[in-house]
Structures are given as C-alpha cells and as structure tokens.
Amino acid sequence: MARAFSFSLAAALAFATPPALGAPDDGGRETLQPDAGKSSCVEGVVWQPDNATIDPKGQWDKLGADTLLVQWTVVDGMAFVPGAGLPGIPKKPDWRRVAGEPWAKRVILGLAGVYSEPLARASVRKLVALSERIAALPTPLNVAGYYFPVEADPTWTKTQEFGRLLDSLPRPLWVSAYTAGDLEPAQFAEWVAGWLPRDVGLFFQDGVGAHGRTSAEAAAYAAALAKRLGPSRLAVIVEAFRPAVGGGFRPTTANELKPQIAATQAYRQFLFDGPHYVPSGVVDALTCR
C-alpha cells in the first residue's frame, strides 16, 4: 500500500464468517460462500509478500481468521513460488509451513502483479497471461480461489477492457477496487457493476487507513456494494494502518481498529495486512471475538 491496499495495496508497503466452496453463481461457476455457523472478528488476513515478511507469523486466528489472501505470487517479474520460469527472490516462503497455519486453512492465491499501479494497469494483458501459467503450478496450499492483483478505481478509463480480460483466469476469482471519494456510495457501486464480471468477487478497500475515511463512511460504501452486487460477491479490506508521523504508515492501535471492524461487521472482512500491520499485541487487545 502506497495507498495501502492500493493508492495502492502495493504502495503501502477482512468475510465475517469462513467461506465454503460449492454454491454456483449466476454463471454456473463456484464462488466462496459464507458458513453461517461461525462468529468471529474477521474471516481472513491479507499478506503482501516482500523480503521483510518472507516468513509470515502471527496469531490472527485468535480473531477468527482462517483464510489467507496472498496478494501476489509474482511481482515485477520476480517469483515467490518455484516453477514459474522467472527469476526468484533470494529466499522463498516456506509454503508448506504457511499451509499448516490455522490462519491459512484456505488460501485465496494472488497471481501476477506489479508494484507500480500505472504500470500494472498498462500491463494487464501480459499479467493475465502470466497469471494463467502461475495458477496452474502445484502448491501445498488449500487454494479456495484466486486474486488478480491489478486494482481499480474510478479514475481508470479502461475498466471495461479489464473486465473482459478477466474471463480467461480461473475461478473462483477476486479483484479489488477503491475510491478516494470520487463517487458517492451508490454511484461507486454502479460503476463497479458496470465492468465486474458477474462471476467475480470484489475486495473493497475501506479507505479508513489510506484516505482518512471514517468507519461510518466505509460502511455506507460496503452497504451500497452489497446491495448492488450481492453480499456473496463482496469482502471488505479493513485497512489496519494509519499515516505515520514523518511519512509512511504505522500499524493501527486496537482502539482504532475496534470501531473500524465493527462498522462493516455485517460483511466478510480481511485485515490488511497481517504480517506488516497486525502484531500479536494488537490481536490480544481486540475484544470483538
């Protein structure tokens, strides 16, 4: 997140219930569906792999998180996974260990991305082709879906083409979108519905960390999206960071994060991002479980 999930997710460096596969959507493909039998703070946690968090560890399962969203497995042409046919980072994650973590019982696997948002958007066709190859690689993870890490906002004029290019990627598939306030909630939801394929889910970046949006404002956007897209296609990215004195971002405090989680508790929620911004001290201080 330079915005943090994206002003962008890449630059700055939550489903209220666990998903289960099986219910077909309007297009006849499977999507992640909530299991109403469990109550928790959040459904999942995001991990944006980089050299600083190559060995992610945390206690996010204490908040109910059992689904891991990996932002990408290839970024800027460098692979975090073996067999990609690309230059690899010096030390790759221990994917088998990650697969055994209680907060990674299910994984939404991020595909190929680029740190620079303008470059990512200009390279969508190439990134889609690379992502098709990456998605076919074997993995020890319990992959419950895929995430294509090119983020959209209303300033992007080529979202129609973007939506069409998503057709060749495997399902269940998710993408993310954000707004700096360019559109009101209902307008933003209509804009998303205008380009997002009907069998693709949306991670909505709440903007509380990156744009200084209030939790109530974030909830209004989430409600509009759920109404327009349907709740099964929506997950909220809870931005667990705040601007730091002197620049950059810092982790939220528990007191900052509690009302933020509560505001969109009606929807699936993922914390961004666990390894960078949600340490054990914050987990232990949260009482929403």
XYZ file of C-alpha atoms in Angstrom:
289
model
C 0.000 0.000 0.000
C 1.460 3.168 -1.001
C -2.056 3.978 -0.656
C -2.121 0.911 1.462
C -4.186 -1.674 -0.325
C -3.820 0.493 -3.278
C -3.433 4.129 -3.624
C -2.307 1.297 -3.799
C -2.179 -2.043 -1.924
C 1.226 -2.379 -3.433
C 2.241 1.034 -2.333
C 1.502 0.755 1.337
C 4.018 -1.308 1.667
C -11.479 -8.511 6.181
C -15.837 -12.232 5.342
C -17.269 -12.140 8.865
C -17.637 -15.908 8.518
C -15.496 -18.588 6.898
C -16.007 -19.461 3.230
C -17.017 -22.797 1.813
C -16.907 -23.777 -1.828
C -19.877 -25.110 -3.645
C -22.681 -22.679 -4.395
C -22.789 -21.812 -8.094
C -23.279 -18.179 -9.070
C -25.309 -16.847 -11.980
C -22.636 -18.009 -14.391
C -22.644 -21.577 -13.098
C -19.191 -21.309 -11.539
C -18.337 -21.888 -7.903
C -17.831 -18.972 -5.549
C -16.772 -18.705 -1.918
C -19.845 -18.837 0.284
C -20.102 -17.906 3.959
C -20.691 -20.510 6.634
C -23.281 -19.022 8.977
C -22.278 -21.339 11.792
C -19.275 -19.359 12.974
C -18.949 -15.943 14.546
C -15.644 -14.088 14.644
C -13.989 -10.711 14.265
C -12.777 -11.290 10.741
C -12.703 -14.074 8.205
C -9.238 -13.563 6.904
C -5.976 -11.737 6.735
C -4.023 -10.377 3.786
C -0.333 -10.992 3.248
C 1.602 -8.830 0.800
C 4.789 -10.897 0.343
C 8.049 -8.980 0.340
C 11.553 -9.546 1.668
C 10.589 -8.187 5.090
C 7.737 -10.677 5.570
C 9.044 -13.716 3.721
C 8.350 -15.849 6.805
C 4.912 -14.633 7.958
C 3.941 -15.439 11.525
C 1.081 -14.195 13.645
C -1.904 -15.061 15.811
C -4.649 -13.780 13.520
C -6.613 -16.994 14.027
C -7.421 -15.657 17.512
C -9.616 -13.124 15.702
C -11.339 -15.870 13.748
C -9.178 -15.589 10.636
C -8.785 -18.900 8.837
C -8.461 -17.651 5.262
C -5.303 -16.088 3.859
C -5.352 -13.725 0.906
C -1.878 -13.752 -0.661
C -1.627 -10.533 -2.641
C 0.676 -11.947 -5.291
C 3.000 -14.832 -6.058
C 4.850 -12.926 -8.798
C 5.612 -9.209 -8.665
C 7.743 -7.146 -11.028
C 8.797 -10.350 -12.783
C 10.161 -11.941 -9.593
C 8.591 -15.176 -8.370
C 7.778 -16.142 -4.783
C 6.911 -19.666 -5.944
C 9.021 -22.367 -7.632
C 8.442 -23.491 -11.193
C 7.355 -20.119 -12.554
C 10.168 -19.923 -15.101
C 11.069 -16.486 -13.759
C 13.882 -15.090 -11.618
C 13.179 -15.939 -7.992
C 13.667 -13.912 -4.873
C 16.743 -14.937 -2.822
C 14.646 -16.713 -0.189
C 11.210 -18.069 -0.968
C 8.439 -18.508 1.581
C 8.049 -21.865 3.264
C 4.709 -22.574 1.634
C 4.277 -25.900 3.430
C 4.570 -24.174 6.795
C 2.135 -21.470 5.683
C -0.307 -24.177 4.585
C -0.269 -25.598 8.105
C -1.059 -22.327 9.869
C -4.532 -22.008 11.431
C -4.994 -18.634 9.689
C -4.325 -20.232 6.281
C -6.709 -23.177 6.239
C -7.996 -21.715 2.991
C -5.963 -19.546 0.649
C -7.028 -17.065 -1.981
C -3.924 -17.115 -4.126
C -2.724 -13.866 -5.631
C -1.338 -14.185 -9.143
C 0.993 -11.887 -11.125
C 1.231 -8.191 -10.315
C 3.388 -5.073 -10.465
C 4.161 -2.656 -7.628
C 3.526 0.408 -9.797
C -0.195 0.897 -10.274
C 0.087 2.768 -13.616
C 2.428 0.089 -14.973
C 0.182 -2.711 -13.695
C -2.811 -1.204 -15.467
C -0.840 -0.765 -18.667
C 0.306 -4.405 -18.493
C -2.983 -6.171 -17.745
C -2.920 -8.368 -20.832
C 0.607 -9.614 -20.092
C -0.172 -10.091 -16.401
C -3.277 -12.122 -17.228
C -1.254 -14.422 -19.494
C 1.404 -14.870 -16.815
C -1.252 -15.411 -14.153
C -2.827 -18.239 -16.151
C 0.534 -20.010 -16.031
C 1.097 -19.293 -12.331
C -2.353 -20.579 -11.361
C -1.539 -23.954 -12.938
C 1.542 -24.539 -10.756
C 1.293 -27.154 -7.988
C 1.123 -25.835 -4.437
C 0.788 -27.336 -0.937
C -1.815 -24.679 -0.138
C -5.544 -25.329 0.078
C -6.428 -22.927 -2.726
C -10.041 -21.801 -2.399
C -9.834 -19.091 -5.039
C -7.611 -16.677 -6.922
C -6.896 -12.959 -6.724
C -5.736 -10.871 -9.674
C -3.696 -8.017 -8.151
C -4.421 -5.142 -10.516
C -6.529 -2.691 -8.542
C -9.268 -0.488 -9.972
C -10.645 2.917 -9.066
C -12.944 5.354 -10.897
C -10.034 7.284 -12.420
C -9.119 4.265 -14.582
C -10.702 4.633 -18.011
C -10.099 1.069 -19.224
C -12.059 -0.983 -16.715
C -14.369 -2.369 -19.422
C -11.382 -3.958 -21.159
C -10.068 -5.063 -17.771
C -13.313 -6.867 -17.033
C -13.237 -8.694 -20.357
C -9.653 -9.844 -19.853
C -10.593 -11.474 -16.548
C -12.595 -14.092 -18.451
C -9.525 -16.256 -19.078
C -8.485 -16.507 -15.418
C -9.506 -19.446 -13.201
C -12.440 -19.262 -10.838
C -13.344 -18.561 -8.090
C -11.733 -15.182 -8.843
C -11.470 -11.932 -6.909
C -10.223 -8.438 -7.735
C -10.104 -5.268 -5.644
C -11.302 -1.703 -6.044
C -11.149 1.520 -4.078
C -12.293 5.113 -4.291
C -10.825 8.274 -2.852
C -14.323 9.720 -2.707
C -14.676 10.458 -6.414
C -18.162 8.906 -6.351
C -20.900 8.597 -3.768
C -21.562 5.056 -2.490
C -24.437 4.202 -4.864
C -22.567 5.692 -7.821
C -19.424 3.756 -6.949
C -21.384 0.505 -6.680
C -22.963 1.135 -10.073
C -19.552 1.877 -11.574
C -18.178 -1.431 -10.243
C -21.193 -3.367 -11.536
C -20.628 -1.846 -14.969
C -17.331 -3.689 -15.559
C -17.003 -6.509 -12.994
C -17.952 -9.927 -14.445
C -20.918 -11.463 -12.652
C -18.896 -14.472 -11.509
C -16.033 -12.439 -9.995
C -15.917 -11.228 -6.380
C -14.807 -7.823 -5.150
C -12.494 -6.892 -2.306
C -13.470 -3.335 -1.357
C -10.666 -1.379 0.280
C -12.375 0.537 3.089
C -10.152 3.628 2.800
C -10.066 4.237 6.550
C -6.292 3.838 6.645
C -5.319 5.275 3.279
C -7.805 8.069 2.690
C -8.833 9.084 6.186
C -12.388 7.900 5.557
C -14.481 7.372 8.684
C -15.668 3.896 9.572
C -19.272 5.017 9.022
C -18.417 6.256 5.535
C -16.742 2.944 4.733
C -19.865 1.107 5.918
C -22.015 3.172 3.553
C -19.875 2.124 0.581
C -19.950 -1.515 1.683
C -23.738 -1.440 2.031
C -24.146 0.019 -1.454
C -21.844 -2.616 -2.951
C -23.608 -5.471 -1.155
C -26.957 -4.215 -2.397
C -25.790 -3.867 -5.997
C -23.521 -6.931 -6.313
C -24.996 -9.227 -3.699
C -23.302 -9.942 -0.349
C -21.683 -13.195 -1.535
C -19.554 -11.235 -4.025
C -18.282 -8.674 -1.511
C -15.459 -8.720 1.021
C -14.151 -5.666 2.869
C -10.451 -4.985 3.209
C -10.058 -3.470 6.675
C -7.020 -1.206 6.367
C -5.176 -1.860 9.629
C -2.745 1.043 9.292
C -2.653 4.810 9.674
C -0.381 7.573 8.330
C 2.784 7.818 10.398
C 4.386 10.997 11.622
C 7.093 11.872 9.142
C 5.587 9.830 6.311
C 4.698 6.245 5.542
C 2.298 4.162 7.600
C 2.126 2.596 11.045
C 0.007 -0.233 12.451
C -3.351 0.719 13.927
C -3.871 0.508 17.651
C -6.545 -1.856 18.935
C -8.679 1.135 19.909
C -8.505 2.450 16.348
C -9.242 -0.940 14.831
C -12.224 -1.958 17.002
C -14.749 0.562 15.604
C -13.409 0.014 12.105
C -14.121 -3.718 12.290
C -17.482 -3.122 13.941
C -18.636 -0.762 11.179
C -18.522 -3.405 8.445
C -19.098 -6.479 10.620
C -22.113 -7.423 8.501
C -19.783 -8.267 5.614
C -16.824 -10.545 5.076
C -13.684 -8.858 6.359
C -9.964 -9.268 5.718
C -7.273 -7.362 7.625
C -4.615 -5.638 5.530
C -2.092 -6.681 6.147
C -1.363 -9.131 8.907
C 2.438 -9.504 8.791
C 3.090 -5.766 8.394
C 0.354 -4.148 10.480
C -1.385 -6.568 12.881
C 1.102 -7.736 15.526
C 0.227 -10.037 18.395
C -0.168 -7.144 20.830
C -2.998 -5.689 18.741
C -4.591 -9.138 18.366
C -4.532 -9.690 22.117
C -6.096 -6.272 22.810
C -9.051 -6.781 20.477
C -12.188 -8.000 22.216
C -14.569 -8.432 19.275
C -14.406 -12.219 19.392
